[in-house]
Tab-separated table of C-alpha atoms in Angstrom:
chain	number	residue	atom	x	y	z
A	2	MET	CA	3.281	32.799	-4.291
A	3	THR	CA	5.751	30.338	-2.775
A	4	ALA	CA	4.448	28.541	0.301
A	5	MET	CA	6.535	28.104	3.445
A	6	LEU	CA	5.796	25.500	6.102
A	7	ALA	CA	6.691	25.255	9.782
A	8	PRO	CA	8.504	22.100	11.005
A	9	GLU	CA	5.450	20.819	12.900
A	10	GLU	CA	3.325	21.229	9.755
A	11	ILE	CA	5.877	19.298	7.724
A	12	ARG	CA	5.833	16.391	10.188
A	13	ALA	CA	2.032	16.199	10.030
A	14	ILE	CA	2.029	16.392	6.220
A	15	VAL	CA	4.647	13.648	5.828
A	16	ALA	CA	2.788	11.400	8.288
A	17	ALA	CA	-0.432	11.795	6.291
A	18	ALA	CA	1.303	11.245	2.943
A	19	ALA	CA	2.809	8.021	4.335
A	20	ARG	CA	-0.692	6.522	4.273
A	21	ALA	CA	-0.346	6.188	0.508
A	22	PRO	CA	-0.230	2.548	-0.619
A	23	SER	CA	3.230	1.092	-1.107
A	24	VAL	CA	4.223	-2.430	-2.094
A	25	HIS	CA	4.388	-4.563	1.094
A	26	ASN	CA	4.134	-1.172	2.855
A	27	ILE	CA	7.908	-0.801	2.590
A	28	GLN	CA	7.579	3.006	2.730
A	29	PRO	CA	10.311	3.909	0.199
A	30	ALA	CA	9.565	7.666	0.130
A	31	ARG	CA	11.738	10.224	1.904
A	32	TRP	CA	11.131	13.961	1.746
A	33	ARG	CA	13.174	17.144	2.009
A	34	PHE	CA	11.407	20.493	2.277
A	35	GLY	CA	13.657	23.305	1.092
A	36	GLY	CA	13.795	26.793	2.492
A	37	GLY	CA	13.011	28.184	-0.937
A	38	GLY	CA	9.541	26.694	-0.981
A	39	SER	CA	10.144	23.364	-2.683
A	40	VAL	CA	10.073	19.674	-1.801
A	41	VAL	CA	12.279	16.837	-3.043
A	42	LEU	CA	11.112	13.235	-3.118
A	43	PHE	CA	13.853	10.659	-2.511
A	44	ARG	CA	13.814	6.878	-2.657
A	45	ALA	CA	15.354	5.105	0.336
A	46	LEU	CA	17.725	2.535	-1.168
A	47	ASP	CA	17.231	0.027	1.658
A	48	ARG	CA	13.528	-0.211	0.779
A	49	ALA	CA	13.572	-2.920	-1.879
A	50	LEU	CA	12.035	-6.294	-2.710
A	51	PRO	CA	14.634	-8.130	-4.790
A	52	VAL	CA	12.532	-11.315	-4.988
A	53	ALA	CA	9.002	-9.956	-5.367
A	54	ASN	CA	9.943	-6.905	-7.408
A	55	PRO	CA	13.330	-7.419	-9.112
A	56	THR	CA	12.674	-4.737	-11.753
A	57	GLY	CA	11.767	-2.093	-9.163
A	58	HIS	CA	8.483	-1.346	-10.966
A	59	ASP	CA	6.329	-1.644	-7.843
A	60	VAL	CA	8.699	0.507	-5.803
A	61	GLN	CA	8.476	3.193	-8.497
A	62	ALA	CA	4.682	2.936	-8.436
A	63	SER	CA	4.819	3.308	-4.655
A	64	LEU	CA	6.859	6.490	-5.019
A	65	GLY	CA	4.284	7.798	-7.477
A	66	ALA	CA	1.500	7.044	-4.982
A	67	ALA	CA	3.442	8.881	-2.280
A	68	PHE	CA	3.864	11.934	-4.513
A	69	GLU	CA	0.143	11.932	-5.281
A	70	ALA	CA	-0.688	11.623	-1.581
A	71	MET	CA	1.589	14.562	-0.841
A	72	SER	CA	-0.315	16.606	-3.419
A	73	LEU	CA	-3.658	15.630	-1.833
A	74	VAL	CA	-2.511	16.466	1.699
A	75	LEU	CA	-1.097	19.826	0.657
A	76	SER	CA	-4.336	20.744	-1.128
A	77	ALA	CA	-6.079	20.829	2.268
A	78	ARG	CA	-3.610	23.544	3.294
A	79	GLY	CA	-4.133	25.668	0.211
A	80	ILE	CA	-0.864	24.545	-1.378
A	81	SER	CA	-0.328	22.989	-4.797
A	82	LEU	CA	2.692	21.087	-6.065
A	83	GLY	CA	4.295	22.482	-9.178
A	84	ALA	CA	5.193	20.286	-12.135
A	85	PRO	CA	7.744	17.674	-10.988
A	86	GLU	CA	11.228	17.959	-12.421
A	87	ALA	CA	14.449	16.015	-12.085
A	88	ALA	CA	16.409	16.689	-8.900
A	89	ARG	CA	19.835	15.355	-9.865
A	90	ASP	CA	21.589	17.957	-7.709
A	91	ALA	CA	19.817	16.783	-4.546
A	92	ALA	CA	21.619	14.244	-2.382
A	93	ALA	CA	20.803	12.414	0.836
A	94	GLU	CA	22.628	9.555	2.546
A	95	GLY	CA	21.224	6.155	1.629
A	96	CYS	CA	18.830	7.664	-0.911
A	97	GLU	CA	18.514	8.576	-4.550
A	98	SER	CA	16.604	11.625	-5.715
A	99	VAL	CA	13.395	11.148	-7.665
A	100	VAL	CA	11.760	14.530	-8.354
A	101	ARG	CA	11.549	18.093	-7.075
A	102	ALA	CA	8.434	20.275	-7.078
A	103	SER	CA	7.683	23.804	-5.968
A	104	LEU	CA	5.152	24.582	-3.241
A	105	GLU	CA	2.717	27.263	-4.355
A	106	GLN	CA	-0.147	28.958	-2.550
A	107	THR	CA	-3.369	28.303	-4.420
A	108	ALA	CA	-7.025	29.263	-4.276
A	109	ARG	CA	-8.106	25.943	-5.767
A	110	ALA	CA	-10.548	23.783	-3.820
A	111	VAL	CA	-9.342	20.896	-1.692
A	112	ASP	CA	-8.908	17.777	-3.802
A	113	PRO	CA	-12.009	15.590	-3.344
A	114	LEU	CA	-9.800	12.555	-2.654
A	115	GLU	CA	-8.049	14.222	0.300
A	116	PRO	CA	-10.637	13.305	2.979
A	117	TRP	CA	-10.241	9.627	2.099
A	118	ILE	CA	-6.555	9.483	3.035
A	119	ALA	CA	-7.241	9.160	6.759
A	120	VAL	CA	-9.954	6.509	6.362
A	121	ARG	CA	-8.420	4.281	3.665
A	122	ARG	CA	-7.942	0.799	5.097
A	123	SER	CA	-8.026	-2.908	4.330
A	124	PHE	CA	-11.346	-4.739	4.437
A	125	ARG	CA	-11.359	-8.499	4.953
A	126	GLY	CA	-15.042	-9.181	5.572
A	127	ARG	CA	-18.012	-9.928	3.342
A	128	PHE	CA	-19.611	-7.116	1.363
A	129	LEU	CA	-23.266	-6.139	1.631
A	130	ALA	CA	-25.307	-6.688	-1.518
A	131	ALA	CA	-25.809	-3.610	-3.698
A	132	ASP	CA	-29.243	-2.753	-5.037
A	133	ALA	CA	-30.009	-1.958	-8.674
A	134	GLY	CA	-29.719	1.796	-8.105
A	135	GLN	CA	-26.257	1.514	-6.552
A	136	LEU	CA	-25.044	-0.688	-9.393
A	137	ALA	CA	-26.439	1.772	-11.939
A	138	ARG	CA	-24.451	4.595	-10.342
A	139	LEU	CA	-21.307	2.458	-10.517
A	140	ASN	CA	-21.654	2.295	-14.291
A	141	GLY	CA	-20.468	5.896	-14.361
A	142	ILE	CA	-17.035	4.669	-13.222
A	143	ALA	CA	-16.438	2.608	-16.355
A	144	ALA	CA	-13.942	4.370	-18.615
A	145	ALA	CA	-11.020	3.639	-20.894
A	146	ASP	CA	-8.773	2.964	-17.890
A	147	ALA	CA	-11.387	1.381	-15.579
A	148	ARG	CA	-13.394	-1.779	-16.103
A	149	LEU	CA	-16.477	-2.592	-14.043
A	150	VAL	CA	-17.004	-6.297	-13.329
A	151	THR	CA	-20.465	-7.353	-12.156
A	152	GLY	CA	-22.443	-10.583	-11.917
A	153	GLY	CA	-21.886	-13.639	-9.762
A	154	GLU	CA	-20.205	-15.749	-12.430
A	155	ALA	CA	-17.767	-13.004	-13.452
A	156	LEU	CA	-16.880	-12.229	-9.828
A	157	ARG	CA	-16.347	-15.910	-9.023
A	158	ALA	CA	-13.961	-16.105	-11.991
A	159	LEU	CA	-12.198	-12.959	-10.798
A	160	ALA	CA	-11.838	-14.416	-7.296
A	161	ALA	CA	-10.293	-17.577	-8.742
A	162	LEU	CA	-7.874	-15.545	-10.878
A	163	HIS	CA	-6.867	-13.460	-7.855
A	164	ASP	CA	-6.082	-16.540	-5.761
A	165	ALA	CA	-4.189	-18.149	-8.641
A	166	ALA	CA	-2.080	-15.024	-9.130
A	167	THR	CA	-1.336	-14.822	-5.406
A	168	TRP	CA	-0.320	-18.477	-5.295
A	169	THR	CA	2.023	-18.012	-8.263
A	170	PHE	CA	4.201	-16.016	-5.862
A	171	GLU	CA	3.326	-17.521	-2.486
A	172	SER	CA	4.161	-21.021	-3.721
A	173	ARG	CA	7.798	-19.876	-3.890
A	174	ALA	CA	9.754	-20.236	-0.655
A	175	ASP	CA	12.028	-17.286	-1.443
A	176	TYR	CA	9.054	-14.992	-2.057
A	177	HIS	CA	7.348	-16.040	1.161
A	178	ARG	CA	10.516	-15.513	3.203
A	179	GLU	CA	10.799	-11.982	1.842
A	180	LEU	CA	7.120	-11.273	2.554
A	181	TRP	CA	7.521	-12.639	6.087
A	182	SER	CA	10.375	-10.200	6.688
A	183	TRP	CA	7.924	-7.341	6.075
A	184	LEU	CA	5.084	-8.691	8.216
A	185	ARG	CA	4.615	-6.914	11.551
A	186	LEU	CA	2.145	-9.046	13.501
A	187	SER	CA	2.855	-7.900	17.061
A	188	PRO	CA	2.744	-4.315	18.413
A	189	ARG	CA	5.931	-5.236	20.275
A	190	ASP	CA	7.781	-5.284	16.945
A	191	PRO	CA	10.005	-2.160	16.985
A	192	ASP	CA	9.022	-1.415	13.373
A	193	TYR	CA	5.281	-1.992	13.886
A	194	HIS	CA	4.387	1.675	13.310
A	195	ARG	CA	7.239	2.431	10.905
A	196	ASP	CA	6.935	0.155	7.885
A	197	GLY	CA	5.801	-3.247	6.745
A	198	LEU	CA	2.432	-4.952	6.781
A	199	ASN	CA	1.344	-4.669	10.374
A	200	ALA	CA	-1.692	-6.470	11.762
A	201	ASP	CA	-3.745	-3.268	11.871
A	202	CYS	CA	-2.887	-2.446	8.259
A	203	LEU	CA	-4.015	-5.968	7.309
A	204	ALA	CA	-7.208	-5.642	9.412
A	205	LEU	CA	-6.455	-8.908	11.222
A	206	SER	CA	-8.558	-9.903	14.220
A	207	THR	CA	-6.888	-10.982	17.469
A	208	ALA	CA	-7.331	-14.648	16.524
A	209	GLU	CA	-6.028	-14.041	12.995
A	210	ARG	CA	-2.942	-12.252	14.347
A	211	TRP	CA	-2.203	-15.165	16.657
A	212	ALA	CA	-2.634	-17.728	13.878
A	213	ALA	CA	-0.680	-15.710	11.289
A	214	ALA	CA	2.285	-15.285	13.634
A	215	ARG	CA	2.540	-19.059	13.921
A	216	LEU	CA	1.380	-20.445	10.586
A	217	LEU	CA	2.921	-17.884	8.218
A	218	ALA	CA	6.446	-18.220	9.593
A	219	PRO	CA	8.583	-19.751	6.797
A	220	ARG	CA	9.085	-23.222	8.312
A	221	PRO	CA	5.437	-23.909	9.293
A	222	PHE	CA	4.249	-22.421	5.994
A	223	ALA	CA	6.617	-24.684	4.047
A	224	LEU	CA	5.111	-27.699	5.830
A	225	LEU	CA	1.575	-26.485	5.061
A	226	ARG	CA	2.608	-26.007	1.429
A	227	ARG	CA	3.772	-29.640	1.221
A	228	LEU	CA	0.511	-30.812	2.808
A	229	GLY	CA	-1.568	-28.786	0.341
A	230	MET	CA	-2.984	-26.592	3.130
A	231	ALA	CA	-1.132	-23.327	2.476
A	232	ARG	CA	-3.122	-22.139	-0.521
A	233	PRO	CA	-6.549	-22.365	1.200
A	234	LEU	CA	-5.046	-20.657	4.251
A	235	ILE	CA	-4.196	-17.473	2.320
A	236	SER	CA	-7.192	-17.499	-0.037
A	237	GLU	CA	-9.097	-14.212	-0.328
A	238	SER	CA	-11.731	-15.462	-2.737
A	239	ALA	CA	-14.647	-15.311	-0.269
A	240	PRO	CA	-14.707	-11.470	0.060
A	241	VAL	CA	-14.333	-11.078	-3.714
A	242	ARG	CA	-17.213	-13.474	-4.395
A	243	SER	CA	-19.407	-11.605	-1.892
A	244	ALA	CA	-19.009	-8.282	-3.742
A	245	SER	CA	-21.644	-6.957	-6.114
A	246	ALA	CA	-19.025	-5.340	-8.359
A	247	ALA	CA	-15.317	-4.804	-8.739
A	248	VAL	CA	-13.505	-1.951	-10.452
A	249	LEU	CA	-10.247	-2.754	-12.233
């Protein structure tokens, strides 16, 4: 049976689905709920990263994450998304259509990932050590599309690779300028709760917000880059090294 939703329900559903990860949190997804019990996913054309993501791959992945999040949120309301199909007849100003899916009432259980949408967040601290039993349970995660990395030496190597990959991009002035344009470090920023990497999303402390607003601006960061101080400033190797395992 086709599901129909009230406007206030739609607003709550879209707000929850917007918690899906998107590259630089640019929030490229736009939604249209049709009167016939369907939803169309659009891509907002002004949400792009021409320097960091010239092929658009990461934006497409972000749209996929948004569609999955929509499916998870709807499952809590007893609604399933039908198989996505092309929506070439759908049009919206400043957007291009991605897919359309029907909204169907279902008796299936709520997706087990749905409760995690509201609590998913960044973590920038050190991890507690896992005991042997916890690590043994993690082995069940390993599969053809998931690799479990354990052991201090392997995690130290992974931390070094992560920092090296980050610096490959952050060493470029054009990349950093683009990233800076999507940073929202003060709640006074008019887009703080709309898009971009805000300080809450990044789990920055008050001191870290203050420092980031001053040191990550393009001109100070360029000076730190020349002095060899920029790479240590943005390193995230310490939390990775503190972990007992990582899943890739």
